[in-house]
mmCIF file of C-alpha atoms in Angstrom:
data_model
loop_
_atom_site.group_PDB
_atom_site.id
_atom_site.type_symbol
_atom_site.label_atom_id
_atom_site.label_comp_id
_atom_site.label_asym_id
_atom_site.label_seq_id
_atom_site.Cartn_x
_atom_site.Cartn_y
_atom_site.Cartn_z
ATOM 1 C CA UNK A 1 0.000 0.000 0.000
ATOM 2 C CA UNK A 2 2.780 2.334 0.400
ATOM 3 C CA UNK A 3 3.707 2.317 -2.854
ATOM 4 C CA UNK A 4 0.355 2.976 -4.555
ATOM 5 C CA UNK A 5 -1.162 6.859 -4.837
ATOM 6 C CA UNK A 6 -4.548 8.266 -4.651
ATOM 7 C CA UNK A 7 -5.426 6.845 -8.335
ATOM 8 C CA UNK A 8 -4.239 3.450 -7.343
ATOM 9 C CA UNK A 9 -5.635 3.026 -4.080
ATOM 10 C CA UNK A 10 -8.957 4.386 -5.271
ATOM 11 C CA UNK A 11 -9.411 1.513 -7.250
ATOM 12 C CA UNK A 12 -10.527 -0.348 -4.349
ATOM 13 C CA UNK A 13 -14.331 -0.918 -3.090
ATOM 14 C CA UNK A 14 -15.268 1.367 -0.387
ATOM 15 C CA UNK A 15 -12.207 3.956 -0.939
ATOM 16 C CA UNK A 16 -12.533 7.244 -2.105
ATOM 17 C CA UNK A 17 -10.373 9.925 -2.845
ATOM 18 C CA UNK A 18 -10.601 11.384 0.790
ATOM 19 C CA UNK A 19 -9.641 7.699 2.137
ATOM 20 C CA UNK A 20 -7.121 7.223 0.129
ATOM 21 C CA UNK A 21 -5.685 10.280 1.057
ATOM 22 C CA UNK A 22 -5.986 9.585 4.648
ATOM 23 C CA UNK A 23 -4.650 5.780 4.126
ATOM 24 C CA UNK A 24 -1.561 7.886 2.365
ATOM 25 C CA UNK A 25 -1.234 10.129 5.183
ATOM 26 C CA UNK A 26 -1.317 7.687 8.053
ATOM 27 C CA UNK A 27 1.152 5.911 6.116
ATOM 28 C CA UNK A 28 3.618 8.886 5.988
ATOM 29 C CA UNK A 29 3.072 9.247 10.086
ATOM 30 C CA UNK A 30 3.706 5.637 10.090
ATOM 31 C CA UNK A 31 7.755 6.467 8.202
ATOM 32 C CA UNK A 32 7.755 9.474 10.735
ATOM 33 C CA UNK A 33 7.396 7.524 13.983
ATOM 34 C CA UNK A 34 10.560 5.509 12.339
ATOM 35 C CA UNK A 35 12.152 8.608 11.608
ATOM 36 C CA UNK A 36 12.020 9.820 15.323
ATOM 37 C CA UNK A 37 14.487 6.517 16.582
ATOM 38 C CA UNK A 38 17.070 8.498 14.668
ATOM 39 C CA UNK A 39 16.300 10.963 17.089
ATOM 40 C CA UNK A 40 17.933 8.888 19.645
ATOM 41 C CA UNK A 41 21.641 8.871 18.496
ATOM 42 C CA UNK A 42 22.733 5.789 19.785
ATOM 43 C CA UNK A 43 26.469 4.358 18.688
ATOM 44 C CA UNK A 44 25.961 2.784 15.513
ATOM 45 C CA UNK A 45 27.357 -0.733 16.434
ATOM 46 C CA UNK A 46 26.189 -2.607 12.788
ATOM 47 C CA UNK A 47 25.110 -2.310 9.230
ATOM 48 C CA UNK A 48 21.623 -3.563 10.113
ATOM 49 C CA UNK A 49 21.813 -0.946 13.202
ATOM 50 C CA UNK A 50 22.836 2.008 10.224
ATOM 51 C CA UNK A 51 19.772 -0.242 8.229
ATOM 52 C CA UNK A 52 17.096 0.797 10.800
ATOM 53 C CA UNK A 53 18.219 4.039 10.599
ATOM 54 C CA UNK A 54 18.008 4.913 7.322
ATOM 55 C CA UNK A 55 15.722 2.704 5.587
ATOM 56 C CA UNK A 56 12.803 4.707 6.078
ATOM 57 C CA UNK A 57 14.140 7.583 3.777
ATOM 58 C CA UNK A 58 14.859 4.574 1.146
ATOM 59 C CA UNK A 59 12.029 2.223 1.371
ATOM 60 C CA UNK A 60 8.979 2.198 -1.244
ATOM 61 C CA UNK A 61 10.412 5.046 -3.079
ATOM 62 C CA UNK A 62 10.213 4.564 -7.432
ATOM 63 C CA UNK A 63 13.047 6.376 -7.755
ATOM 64 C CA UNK A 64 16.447 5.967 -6.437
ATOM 65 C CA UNK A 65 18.093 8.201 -3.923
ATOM 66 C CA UNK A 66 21.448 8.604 -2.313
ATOM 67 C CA UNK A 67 21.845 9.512 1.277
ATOM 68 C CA UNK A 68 24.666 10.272 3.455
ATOM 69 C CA UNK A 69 25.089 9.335 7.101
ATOM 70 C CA UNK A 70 27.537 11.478 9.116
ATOM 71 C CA UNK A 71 28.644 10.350 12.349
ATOM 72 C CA UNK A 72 31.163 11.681 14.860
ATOM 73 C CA UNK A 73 33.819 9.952 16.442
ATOM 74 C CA UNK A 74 31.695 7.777 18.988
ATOM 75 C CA UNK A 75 29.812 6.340 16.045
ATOM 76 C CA UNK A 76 26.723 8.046 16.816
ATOM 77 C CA UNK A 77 24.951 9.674 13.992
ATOM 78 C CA UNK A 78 24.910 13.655 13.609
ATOM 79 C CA UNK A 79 22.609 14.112 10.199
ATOM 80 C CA UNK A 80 21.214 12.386 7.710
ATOM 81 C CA UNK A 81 21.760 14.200 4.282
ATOM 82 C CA UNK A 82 20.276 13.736 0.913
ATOM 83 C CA UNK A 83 22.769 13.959 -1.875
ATOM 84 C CA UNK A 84 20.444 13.068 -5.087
ATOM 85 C CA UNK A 85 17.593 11.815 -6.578
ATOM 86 C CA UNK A 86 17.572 10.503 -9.830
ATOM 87 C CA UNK A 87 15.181 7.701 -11.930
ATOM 88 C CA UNK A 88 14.707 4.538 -11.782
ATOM 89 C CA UNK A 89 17.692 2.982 -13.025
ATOM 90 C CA UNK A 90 20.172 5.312 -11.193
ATOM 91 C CA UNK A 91 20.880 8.935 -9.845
ATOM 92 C CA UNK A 92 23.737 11.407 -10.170
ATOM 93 C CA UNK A 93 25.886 11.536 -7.228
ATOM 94 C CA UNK A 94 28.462 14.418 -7.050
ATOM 95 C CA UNK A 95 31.674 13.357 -4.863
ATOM 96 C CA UNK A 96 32.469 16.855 -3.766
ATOM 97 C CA UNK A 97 28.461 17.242 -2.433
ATOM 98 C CA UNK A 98 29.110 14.110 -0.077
ATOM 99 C CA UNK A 99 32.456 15.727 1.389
ATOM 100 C CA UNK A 100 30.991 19.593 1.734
ATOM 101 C CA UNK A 101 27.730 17.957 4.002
ATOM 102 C CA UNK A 102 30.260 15.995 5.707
ATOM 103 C CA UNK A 103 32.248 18.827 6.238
ATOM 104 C CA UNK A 104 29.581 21.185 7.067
ATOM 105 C CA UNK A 105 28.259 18.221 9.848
ATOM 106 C CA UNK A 106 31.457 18.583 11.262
ATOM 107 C CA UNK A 107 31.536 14.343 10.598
ATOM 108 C CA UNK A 108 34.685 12.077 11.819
ATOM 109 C CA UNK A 109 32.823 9.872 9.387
ATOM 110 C CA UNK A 110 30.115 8.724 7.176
ATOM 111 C CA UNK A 111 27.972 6.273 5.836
ATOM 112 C CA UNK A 112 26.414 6.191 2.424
ATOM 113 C CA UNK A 113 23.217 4.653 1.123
ATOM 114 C CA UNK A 114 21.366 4.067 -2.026
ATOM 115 C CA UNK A 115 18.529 2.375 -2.658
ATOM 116 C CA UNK A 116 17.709 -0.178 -5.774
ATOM 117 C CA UNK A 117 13.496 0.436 -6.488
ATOM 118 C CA UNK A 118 13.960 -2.924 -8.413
ATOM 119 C CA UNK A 119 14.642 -4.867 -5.519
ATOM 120 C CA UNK A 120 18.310 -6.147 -6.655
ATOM 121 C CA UNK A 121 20.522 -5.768 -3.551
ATOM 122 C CA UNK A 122 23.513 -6.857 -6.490
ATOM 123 C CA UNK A 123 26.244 -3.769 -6.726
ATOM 124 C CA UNK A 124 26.759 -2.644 -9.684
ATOM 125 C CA UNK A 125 29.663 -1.828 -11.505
ATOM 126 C CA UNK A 126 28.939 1.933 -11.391
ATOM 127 C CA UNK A 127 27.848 1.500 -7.678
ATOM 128 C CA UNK A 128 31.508 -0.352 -7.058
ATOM 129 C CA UNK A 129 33.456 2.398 -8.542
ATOM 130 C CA UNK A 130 31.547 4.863 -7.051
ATOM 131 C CA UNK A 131 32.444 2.702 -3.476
ATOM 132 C CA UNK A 132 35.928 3.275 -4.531
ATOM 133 C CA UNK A 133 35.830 7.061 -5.252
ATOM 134 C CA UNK A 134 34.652 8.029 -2.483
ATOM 135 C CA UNK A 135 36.567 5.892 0.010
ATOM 136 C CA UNK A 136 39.694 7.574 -2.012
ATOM 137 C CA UNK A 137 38.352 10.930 -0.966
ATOM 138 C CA UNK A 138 37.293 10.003 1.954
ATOM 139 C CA UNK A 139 41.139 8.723 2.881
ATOM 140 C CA UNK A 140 42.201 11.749 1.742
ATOM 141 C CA UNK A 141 39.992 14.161 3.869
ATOM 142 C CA UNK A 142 40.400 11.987 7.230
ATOM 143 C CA UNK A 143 36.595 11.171 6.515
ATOM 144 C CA UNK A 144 36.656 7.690 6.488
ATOM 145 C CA UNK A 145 33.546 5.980 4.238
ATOM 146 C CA UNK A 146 32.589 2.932 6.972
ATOM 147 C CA UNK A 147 30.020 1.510 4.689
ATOM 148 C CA UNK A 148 27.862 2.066 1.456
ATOM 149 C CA UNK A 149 24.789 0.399 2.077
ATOM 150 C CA UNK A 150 22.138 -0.721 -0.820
ATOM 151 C CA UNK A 151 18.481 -0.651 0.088
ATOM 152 C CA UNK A 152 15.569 -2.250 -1.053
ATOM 153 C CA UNK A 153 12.359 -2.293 0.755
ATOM 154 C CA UNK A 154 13.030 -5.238 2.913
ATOM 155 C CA UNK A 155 16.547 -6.023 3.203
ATOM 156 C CA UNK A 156 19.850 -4.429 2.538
ATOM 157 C CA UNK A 157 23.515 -5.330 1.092
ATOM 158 C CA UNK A 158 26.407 -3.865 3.225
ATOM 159 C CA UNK A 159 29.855 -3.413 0.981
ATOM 160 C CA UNK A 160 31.453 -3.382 4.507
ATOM 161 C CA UNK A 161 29.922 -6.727 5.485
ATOM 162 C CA UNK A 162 30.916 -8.460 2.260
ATOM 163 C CA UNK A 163 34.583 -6.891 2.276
ATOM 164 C CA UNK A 164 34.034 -4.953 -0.412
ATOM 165 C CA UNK A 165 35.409 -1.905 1.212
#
């Protein structure tokens, strides 16, 4: 359901426009109650701990989005930062964006995340080198990258947890 608009959810017996608008509504307080846990800045200990975090900025979206995580030196997250939104088959995602929020955060460190509407937790290519890039400059700014994290709406692939970093 939190996928589908007013037109779609419409379709259904017994819903009109003002329910579905309500249905979408109580589903967006529904992401906002997630939301708040951020809120508590506890030491990120995990991927699946940065997972709950983050995922609901990532889940159910038709579009992909990249997001940045900056933490400080305890691990414990500062911001969470939106660095683009692009289609459905990929988004730009500007290296120099990631390291001026980071800066601007004041981060010891950060986390990325993009999310794959198709469902394919699979890097690809472009995702790897894009890994790579921003590790680089991440080495190079004492920012270290601790993970790049692919979302889908249920599960997640860590490039930290499969050594890939």
């Amino acid at each position: 359901l939190s996928k589908y608009g007013i037109p779609e959810l419409t379709r259904f017996k017994g819903v009109g426009e003002a329910k579905a608008i309500s249905i979408i509504a109580a589903l967006e307080l529904g992401r906002r109650r997630l939301d708040t846990e951020f809120q508590t800045k506890e030491q990120i200990k995990s991927s699946n701990h940065a997972f709950q975090l983050m995922k609901s900025e990532l889940m159910d979206l038709p579009h992909e989005e990249f997001w940045l995580l900056c933490v400080n030196r305890a691990n414990k997250p500062i911001n969470k930062v939106l660095i683009g939104r692009g289609g459905i088959a990929g988004t730009v995602v500007d290296i120099k964006l990631i390291f001026k929020s980071a800066l601007e955060n004041l981060a010891s460190a950060i986390i990325c995340f993009h999310n794959h509407p198709s469902g394919n937790l699979k890097p690809s290519q472009q995702d790897i080198q894009l890994t790579k890039k921003i590790k680089e400059a991440g080495r190079v700014m004492d920012i270290p990258m601790l993970d790049h994290i692919i979302v889908s709406d249920h599960n997640y692939f860590s490039f930290a947890d499969n050594e890939m970093l």
